[in-house]
Short mmCIF file of C-alpha atoms and ligand atoms in Angstrom, two decimals:
data_model
loop_
_atom_site.label_atom_id
_atom_site.label_comp_id
_atom_site.label_asym_id
_atom_site.label_seq_id
_atom_site.Cartn_x
_atom_site.Cartn_y
_atom_site.Cartn_z
CA MET A 153 -1.63 2.01 -28.56
CA GLU A 154 -1.58 -1.74 -29.26
CA SER A 155 2.01 -1.71 -30.17
CA LEU A 156 2.92 0.26 -27.05
CA ILE A 157 1.16 -2.24 -24.81
CA ALA A 158 2.98 -5.10 -26.63
CA LYS A 159 6.33 -3.25 -26.18
CA LEU A 160 5.59 -2.73 -22.47
CA LYS A 161 4.79 -6.38 -22.01
CA GLN A 162 7.88 -7.45 -23.91
CA GLU A 163 10.46 -5.03 -22.61
CA LYS A 164 8.90 -4.17 -19.22
CA ASN A 165 9.78 -0.59 -20.05
CA LEU A 166 8.92 2.34 -22.25
CA THR A 167 10.44 5.78 -23.00
CA ASP A 168 9.06 8.74 -20.99
CA ALA A 169 7.14 9.86 -23.99
CA GLU A 170 5.55 6.42 -24.31
CA PHE A 171 4.66 6.26 -20.70
CA LYS A 172 3.08 9.71 -20.96
CA ALA A 173 0.96 8.50 -23.93
CA ILE A 174 -0.23 5.45 -22.12
CA LEU A 175 -1.23 7.43 -19.05
CA GLN A 176 -2.79 10.39 -20.80
CA GLN A 177 -4.13 9.48 -24.18
CA ASP A 178 -7.76 8.64 -24.80
CA PHE A 179 -7.99 4.92 -25.76
CA PRO A 180 -10.20 1.99 -24.85
CA GLU A 181 -8.41 0.43 -21.86
CA SER A 182 -9.76 -3.10 -22.24
CA LEU A 183 -6.62 -4.33 -24.19
CA LEU A 184 -4.27 -2.82 -21.55
CA PHE A 185 -6.17 -4.51 -18.76
CA SER A 186 -6.48 -7.90 -20.44
CA VAL A 187 -2.72 -7.95 -21.28
CA ALA A 188 -1.90 -7.08 -17.68
CA ASP A 189 -4.39 -9.78 -16.45
CA ALA A 190 -2.71 -12.36 -18.73
CA VAL A 191 0.77 -11.54 -17.24
CA ARG A 192 -0.61 -11.69 -13.73
CA ARG A 193 -2.10 -15.16 -14.46
CA GLU A 194 1.24 -16.28 -15.91
CA VAL A 195 2.96 -15.60 -12.53
CA TYR A 196 0.28 -15.93 -9.92
CA GLY A 197 -2.61 -17.74 -11.71
CA ASP A 198 -6.03 -16.54 -10.38
CA ALA A 199 -4.77 -16.20 -6.79
CA VAL A 200 -5.78 -13.21 -4.70
CA PHE A 201 -3.78 -13.02 -1.52
CA ILE A 202 -5.30 -11.60 1.61
CA ARG A 203 -3.57 -9.58 4.34
CA GLY A 204 -5.18 -8.78 7.64
CA LEU A 205 -4.73 -5.10 8.30
CA ILE A 206 -4.44 -4.17 12.00
CA GLU A 207 -4.38 -0.37 12.47
CA VAL A 208 -2.47 -0.26 15.70
CA SER A 209 -2.49 3.55 16.43
CA ASN A 210 -3.76 6.71 14.84
CA TYR A 211 -1.48 8.95 16.80
CA CYS A 212 1.11 10.46 14.46
CA LYS A 213 3.90 12.95 15.05
CA ASN A 214 4.00 13.91 11.43
CA ASN A 215 2.10 16.58 9.61
CA CYS A 216 1.76 15.33 5.99
CA TYR A 217 -0.65 17.83 4.37
CA TYR A 218 -2.86 15.18 2.81
CA CYS A 219 -3.47 12.88 5.67
CA GLY A 220 -6.43 12.82 8.09
CA ILE A 221 -4.40 11.56 11.01
CA ARG A 222 -1.72 14.22 10.80
CA ALA A 223 -0.57 15.57 14.16
CA GLY A 224 -2.13 19.01 13.44
CA ASN A 225 -5.64 17.60 13.05
CA CYS A 226 -7.03 18.24 16.47
CA LYS A 227 -10.46 16.97 15.40
CA ALA A 228 -9.11 13.44 14.97
CA GLU A 229 -10.14 11.24 17.92
CA ARG A 230 -6.99 9.31 18.84
CA TYR A 231 -6.64 5.70 19.94
CA ARG A 232 -3.88 3.09 20.27
CA LEU A 233 -4.24 -0.65 20.68
CA THR A 234 -2.64 -2.63 23.50
CA GLU A 235 -0.41 -5.54 22.85
CA GLU A 236 -3.22 -7.81 24.00
CA GLN A 237 -5.70 -6.20 21.50
CA ILE A 238 -3.21 -6.65 18.67
CA LEU A 239 -2.68 -10.34 19.57
CA ASP A 240 -6.46 -10.87 19.75
CA CYS A 241 -6.74 -9.39 16.28
CA CYS A 242 -4.19 -11.83 15.03
CA GLU A 243 -5.99 -14.74 16.75
CA THR A 244 -9.22 -13.74 15.12
CA GLY A 245 -7.56 -13.35 11.75
CA HIS A 246 -5.70 -16.66 11.99
CA ALA A 247 -8.97 -18.48 12.70
CA LEU A 248 -10.45 -16.84 9.61
CA GLY A 249 -7.56 -18.04 7.47
CA PHE A 250 -5.26 -15.03 7.43
CA ARG A 251 -1.52 -15.89 7.28
CA THR A 252 -0.23 -12.37 6.89
CA PHE A 253 -0.76 -9.69 9.58
CA VAL A 254 0.03 -6.02 8.65
CA LEU A 255 0.59 -3.82 11.68
CA GLN A 256 -0.01 -0.32 10.32
CA GLY A 257 -0.02 2.90 12.23
CA GLY A 258 0.86 6.55 12.45
CA GLU A 259 4.36 7.44 13.68
CA ASP A 260 3.38 7.13 17.32
CA PRO A 261 6.40 7.52 19.70
CA TYR A 262 4.49 5.48 22.28
CA PHE A 263 5.25 2.50 20.00
CA ASP A 264 8.97 2.61 20.69
CA ASP A 265 11.38 -0.09 19.50
CA ALA A 266 11.06 -2.12 22.70
CA LEU A 267 7.31 -2.25 22.38
CA ILE A 268 7.32 -2.94 18.66
CA CYS A 269 9.82 -5.81 19.16
CA LYS A 270 7.76 -7.22 22.05
CA VAL A 271 4.59 -7.31 19.90
CA VAL A 272 6.41 -8.67 16.84
CA SER A 273 8.12 -11.49 18.93
CA ALA A 274 4.81 -12.45 20.56
CA ILE A 275 3.09 -12.75 17.14
CA ARG A 276 6.07 -14.62 15.67
CA GLU A 277 5.89 -17.16 18.58
CA LYS A 278 2.16 -17.58 18.46
CA PHE A 279 1.77 -17.78 14.65
CA PRO A 280 4.91 -19.27 13.33
CA ASP A 281 3.19 -20.03 10.02
CA SER A 282 2.32 -16.44 9.32
CA ALA A 283 4.15 -13.47 7.77
CA ILE A 284 4.40 -10.28 9.80
CA THR A 285 4.30 -7.05 7.78
CA LEU A 286 5.09 -3.70 9.51
CA SER A 287 3.92 -0.34 8.19
CA LEU A 288 4.98 2.10 10.87
CA GLY A 289 6.81 4.79 8.98
CA GLU A 290 10.39 6.10 8.91
CA LYS A 291 12.87 4.70 11.39
CA SER A 292 16.61 4.29 11.67
CA LYS A 293 18.30 1.37 9.98
CA ASP A 294 19.08 0.05 13.52
CA SER A 295 15.43 0.02 14.53
CA TYR A 296 14.40 -1.69 11.27
CA ARG A 297 17.03 -4.32 11.93
CA ARG A 298 15.70 -4.92 15.44
CA TYR A 299 12.16 -5.47 14.23
CA PHE A 300 13.50 -7.91 11.55
CA GLU A 301 15.39 -9.89 14.17
CA ALA A 302 12.27 -9.99 16.35
CA GLY A 303 10.51 -11.75 13.48
CA ALA A 304 9.11 -9.21 11.02
CA ASN A 305 9.32 -10.21 7.35
CA ARG A 306 7.89 -7.39 5.32
CA TYR A 307 7.66 -3.59 5.45
CA LEU A 308 5.31 -1.25 3.66
CA LEU A 309 6.48 2.35 3.27
CA ARG A 310 5.01 4.11 0.26
CA HIS A 311 7.47 6.55 -1.25
CA GLU A 312 4.48 8.87 -1.97
CA THR A 313 6.25 10.75 -4.78
CA ALA A 314 9.74 10.27 -6.21
CA THR A 315 10.24 13.94 -7.11
CA ALA A 316 11.96 15.94 -4.34
CA GLU A 317 10.18 19.26 -5.23
CA HIS A 318 6.83 17.51 -5.30
CA TYR A 319 7.59 15.71 -1.99
CA ARG A 320 8.18 19.15 -0.43
CA LEU A 321 4.75 20.30 -1.54
CA LEU A 322 3.08 17.34 0.19
CA HIS A 323 5.10 17.29 3.41
CA PRO A 324 6.51 19.80 5.96
CA ASP A 325 10.24 20.46 5.91
CA ASP A 326 11.17 17.92 8.51
CA LEU A 327 10.12 15.11 6.16
CA THR A 328 12.38 14.69 3.15
CA TRP A 329 12.49 12.67 0.01
CA GLU A 330 16.08 11.73 0.78
CA ASN A 331 15.21 10.14 4.12
CA ARG A 332 12.21 8.35 2.59
CA LYS A 333 14.44 6.78 -0.01
CA ARG A 334 17.15 5.94 2.57
CA CYS A 335 14.54 4.04 4.59
CA LEU A 336 13.43 1.95 1.60
CA PHE A 337 16.96 0.95 0.64
CA ASP A 338 17.84 0.24 4.31
CA LEU A 339 14.80 -2.07 4.55
CA LYS A 340 15.85 -3.90 1.41
CA ASP A 341 19.37 -4.21 2.59
CA ILE A 342 18.33 -5.81 5.88
CA GLY A 343 16.37 -8.44 3.97
CA TYR A 344 12.69 -7.40 4.27
CA GLN A 345 10.32 -7.90 1.46
CA VAL A 346 9.66 -4.21 0.77
CA GLY A 347 6.60 -2.39 -0.42
CA ALA A 348 6.66 1.12 -1.91
CA GLY A 349 3.96 3.11 -3.71
CA PHE A 350 2.33 6.42 -4.27
CA MET A 351 -0.91 8.28 -4.37
CA VAL A 352 -2.54 8.95 -7.76
CA GLY A 353 -3.74 12.53 -8.29
CA SER A 354 -2.21 13.95 -5.20
CA PRO A 355 -2.17 17.73 -5.14
CA TYR A 356 0.20 19.36 -7.72
CA GLN A 357 1.02 15.96 -9.28
CA THR A 358 1.81 15.98 -12.97
CA VAL A 359 2.38 13.09 -15.42
CA HIS A 360 6.13 13.82 -15.10
CA HIS A 361 5.91 13.02 -11.36
CA LEU A 362 4.20 9.77 -12.14
CA ILE A 363 6.85 8.84 -14.64
CA ALA A 364 9.46 9.59 -11.99
CA ASP A 365 7.59 7.29 -9.67
CA LEU A 366 7.78 4.46 -12.22
CA ARG A 367 11.54 5.16 -12.74
CA PHE A 368 12.15 5.11 -9.00
CA LEU A 369 10.38 1.80 -8.72
CA GLN A 370 12.62 0.44 -11.51
CA GLU A 371 15.53 1.35 -9.33
CA LEU A 372 14.13 -0.05 -6.03
CA MET A 373 12.52 -3.16 -7.51
CA PRO A 374 10.14 -3.55 -4.57
CA ASP A 375 8.27 -6.81 -3.80
CA MET A 376 5.02 -4.95 -3.16
CA ILE A 377 3.64 -1.82 -4.90
CA GLY A 378 0.69 -0.12 -3.33
CA ILE A 379 -1.17 2.71 -5.13
CA GLY A 380 -4.54 4.35 -4.73
CA PRO A 381 -6.31 7.52 -5.64
CA TYR A 382 -5.68 10.65 -3.40
CA LEU A 383 -8.89 11.25 -1.51
CA THR A 384 -9.56 14.55 0.27
CA HIS A 385 -10.03 14.95 3.97
CA LYS A 386 -11.77 18.07 5.13
CA ASP A 387 -9.64 18.59 8.24
CA THR A 388 -6.37 18.84 6.29
CA PRO A 389 -4.58 21.83 4.56
CA PHE A 390 -5.55 20.05 1.18
CA ALA A 391 -9.29 19.92 1.95
CA ASN A 392 -9.99 21.89 -1.33
CA HIS A 393 -7.97 19.62 -3.61
CA PRO A 394 -10.02 17.24 -5.75
CA ASN A 395 -9.85 13.50 -5.51
CA GLY A 396 -7.51 11.57 -7.81
CA SER A 397 -8.96 9.58 -10.63
CA MET A 398 -9.89 5.92 -10.55
CA GLU A 399 -9.29 5.59 -14.25
CA THR A 400 -5.68 6.76 -13.97
CA THR A 401 -5.22 4.53 -10.98
CA LEU A 402 -6.38 1.45 -12.90
CA ARG A 403 -4.15 2.27 -15.92
CA LEU A 404 -1.20 2.60 -13.46
CA ILE A 405 -2.01 -0.75 -11.87
CA ALA A 406 -1.87 -2.32 -15.33
CA VAL A 407 1.34 -0.56 -16.25
CA LEU A 408 2.94 -1.63 -13.01
CA ARG A 409 1.86 -5.36 -13.57
CA LEU A 410 3.53 -5.21 -17.03
CA MET A 411 6.71 -3.55 -15.66
CA PHE A 412 6.90 -5.75 -12.59
CA PRO A 413 5.17 -9.14 -13.39
CA TYR A 414 6.35 -10.65 -10.06
CA ALA A 415 5.05 -7.81 -7.92
CA LEU A 416 2.37 -8.11 -5.21
CA ILE A 417 -0.04 -5.33 -6.04
CA PRO A 418 -3.01 -4.61 -3.66
CA SER A 419 -6.38 -3.47 -4.91
CA THR A 420 -6.52 -0.79 -2.17
CA THR A 421 -9.19 0.47 0.18
CA ALA A 422 -8.91 3.88 -1.45
CA LEU A 423 -9.82 2.33 -4.79
CA GLY A 424 -12.71 0.57 -3.13
CA THR A 425 -13.75 3.93 -1.55
CA ILE A 426 -13.74 6.01 -4.72
CA HIS A 427 -16.04 3.59 -6.64
CA PRO A 428 -18.30 0.78 -5.48
CA GLN A 429 -16.64 -1.70 -7.86
CA GLY A 430 -13.16 -0.16 -7.51
CA ARG A 431 -11.53 -3.07 -5.84
CA GLU A 432 -12.82 -5.72 -8.39
CA LEU A 433 -11.78 -3.40 -11.27
CA GLY A 434 -8.32 -3.11 -9.59
CA LEU A 435 -8.03 -6.95 -9.65
CA LYS A 436 -9.04 -7.11 -13.28
CA ALA A 437 -6.44 -4.45 -14.09
CA GLY A 438 -3.65 -6.55 -12.59
CA ALA A 439 -3.77 -6.33 -8.81
CA ASN A 440 -3.50 -9.52 -6.80
CA VAL A 441 -3.76 -8.64 -3.10
CA VAL A 442 -6.50 -7.34 -0.85
CA MET A 443 -6.12 -6.17 2.69
CA PRO A 444 -9.34 -6.49 4.72
CA ASN A 445 -9.55 -4.58 7.96
CA LEU A 446 -8.78 -6.72 11.04
CA SER A 447 -8.73 -3.91 13.63
CA PRO A 448 -11.13 -4.01 16.55
CA GLY A 449 -14.59 -2.85 15.39
CA ASP A 450 -14.77 0.08 17.66
CA VAL A 451 -11.63 1.84 16.34
CA ARG A 452 -12.17 1.25 12.61
CA ALA A 453 -13.97 4.49 12.06
CA LEU A 454 -11.13 6.41 13.71
CA TYR A 455 -8.32 5.44 11.31
CA THR A 456 -9.52 8.06 8.84
CA LEU A 457 -6.70 8.90 6.45
CA TYR A 458 -9.33 10.24 4.03
CA GLU A 459 -13.09 10.78 4.10
CA ASN A 460 -15.61 7.98 3.69
CA LYS A 461 -12.89 5.32 4.03
CA ARG A 462 -14.57 1.93 3.75
CA TYR A 463 -14.23 -0.52 6.59
CA SER A 464 -17.46 -2.61 6.48
CA GLY A 465 -18.74 -5.30 4.10
CA SER A 466 -16.03 -7.02 2.21
CA GLU A 467 -13.41 -4.48 3.57
CA ALA A 468 -13.98 -6.17 7.03
CA ALA A 469 -11.94 -9.24 7.75
CA GLU A 470 -14.90 -11.01 9.42
CA SER A 471 -16.82 -10.76 6.10
CA LEU A 472 -14.21 -13.02 4.35
CA GLU A 473 -17.01 -15.11 2.82
CA LEU A 474 -18.45 -12.06 1.11
CA LEU A 475 -15.01 -11.04 -0.13
CA LYS A 476 -14.46 -14.60 -1.51
CA LYS A 477 -17.68 -14.29 -3.46
CA GLN A 478 -16.81 -10.91 -4.88
CA VAL A 479 -13.35 -12.06 -5.82
CA ALA A 480 -14.85 -15.17 -7.46
CA ASN A 481 -17.28 -13.00 -9.41
CA ALA A 482 -14.41 -10.98 -10.70
CA GLY A 483 -12.78 -14.20 -11.92
CA TYR A 484 -10.19 -14.90 -9.18
CA GLN A 485 -9.80 -17.01 -6.04
CA VAL A 486 -8.90 -15.93 -2.52
CA VAL A 487 -5.92 -17.94 -1.32
CA CYS A 488 -5.24 -18.42 2.40
CA ASP A 489 -1.46 -18.77 2.59
CA ARG A 490 1.37 -16.36 3.26
CA GLY A 491 1.48 -15.47 -0.39
CA ASP A 492 5.13 -14.53 -0.64
CA VAL A 493 6.57 -12.77 -3.63
CA ARG A 494 7.34 -14.99 -6.69
CA ARG A 495 10.54 -13.27 -7.96
CA ASP A 496 11.44 -16.06 -10.44
CA GLY A 497 7.91 -16.44 -11.77
N1 5AD B 182 -5.79 9.92 0.26
C1 5AD B 182 -5.34 8.72 -0.18
N2 5AD B 182 -4.37 8.01 0.38
C2 5AD B 182 -3.86 8.56 1.51
N3 5AD B 182 -2.84 8.09 2.27
C3 5AD B 182 -2.67 9.02 3.27
N4 5AD B 182 -3.58 10.02 3.21
C4 5AD B 182 -4.28 9.83 2.07
C5 5AD B 182 -5.33 10.45 1.38
N5 5AD B 182 -5.87 11.55 1.83
C6 5AD B 182 -2.06 6.95 1.99
C7 5AD B 182 -0.57 7.31 1.92
C8 5AD B 182 0.06 6.46 3.03
C9 5AD B 182 -0.97 5.34 3.12
C10 5AD B 182 -0.95 4.57 4.40
O1 5AD B 182 -2.17 5.98 2.95
O2 5AD B 182 0.01 6.94 0.65
O3 5AD B 182 1.31 5.93 2.74
#
C-alpha cells in the first residue's frame, strides 16, 4: 500500500484496480492521511477556510429519493428567507469574520432569476470584499450567466454520481446525469469557481461508481470538491438504506487531496453528523474548508436533508470561537479571508 500511496502522490492518478485497492483493502490508514496532510500543507499550509452557509429555502420542486427536503415529503415544514433576512445573515457573518457567503437552497421556483440577481447584487454592493457562492441547483446557462454578472463568484453543484445508471436509481426520470454534467461545464465556461462532489455510500453505490466519480472529477477539474457520507432520512423512499461509512469518506478525502492538491475540500456537516469527531478527522485526512451554519436560528432545524443534521455548537457560525479552538486542536488555523483556490500552488 505504501508504494500505491507514493504513486498517487507522485502521479496524481492510479489505475482503476489500484483505486479499488486503496478504497477497499484493509490497511492502516495513518500513512495515507499523513501524506495527504503533507500535500495539503504544501499548498495551503495549516489554513482552514470558513464559509458562512445560508440556507435560503427548503422548498424544492425535485424529488431526489435520498433527500429530506424532496417535494414529495409532505412532513417537511417549509420556509423561505426574505431578501432582508439573507442580508442580515451576511451582516452577522461579516462582523464575525466570514468573507464567503454560500446561498444554498432547494430548487424553489419562488427564487426566480430576478430575485436571485437582486439578492446577489445587494450582497455584492454591501460586501465588496466577500465571495458569493451559490448552491441553488440546475439552471439554464443563461440564468447562471445572469447570476455571475450580478456578482456571484462560485457555484456548488454536487454531481452526486457520475454513472448514468446509478444516477437514475437515485433520481426520478426528469433529473438526468446528462443535464447535471451540462450544468457543471456551463458554470465553468462562464467563469465560476465550481464545486462538484458526491455522497459516499449512497444506495446501490459500488466501488466502480466511486472510481467513475474520481474519473469524472479528473475531467471537470473543479475548484471545490464536497463529499460526505449518505445519511438516511425516514421520510424518503430510501428510509431503509443504511448510512454510508465515515472510514470510506475519510479515505476518499485523502485520495482527492492527492489527486487534486489545489482543491478546496470541505469537511462536511454530514461527516460531523455521523461521528462526533468527524469534522476534525476530515481535516486531518486532507480537507481544508468548513462551512458553519449562518441561517437564522429558527429555521436551522428545518433544513433537514438527512436525520440528526448538526447545526449547533461549532456547526453554528456564531460559535466561531469554539470552532477556532477545535480546528487548532486538530493542528490547523481558521483563516478569515475569501480563501480563493490556489491553482498554481
Ligand atoms: N445524506 C447525505 N447527503 C445528502 N445530500 C442530500 N441528501 C442527503 C442525504 N440523505 C447532499 C447532496 C446534496 C447536498 C446539498 O446534500 O449531495 O448535493
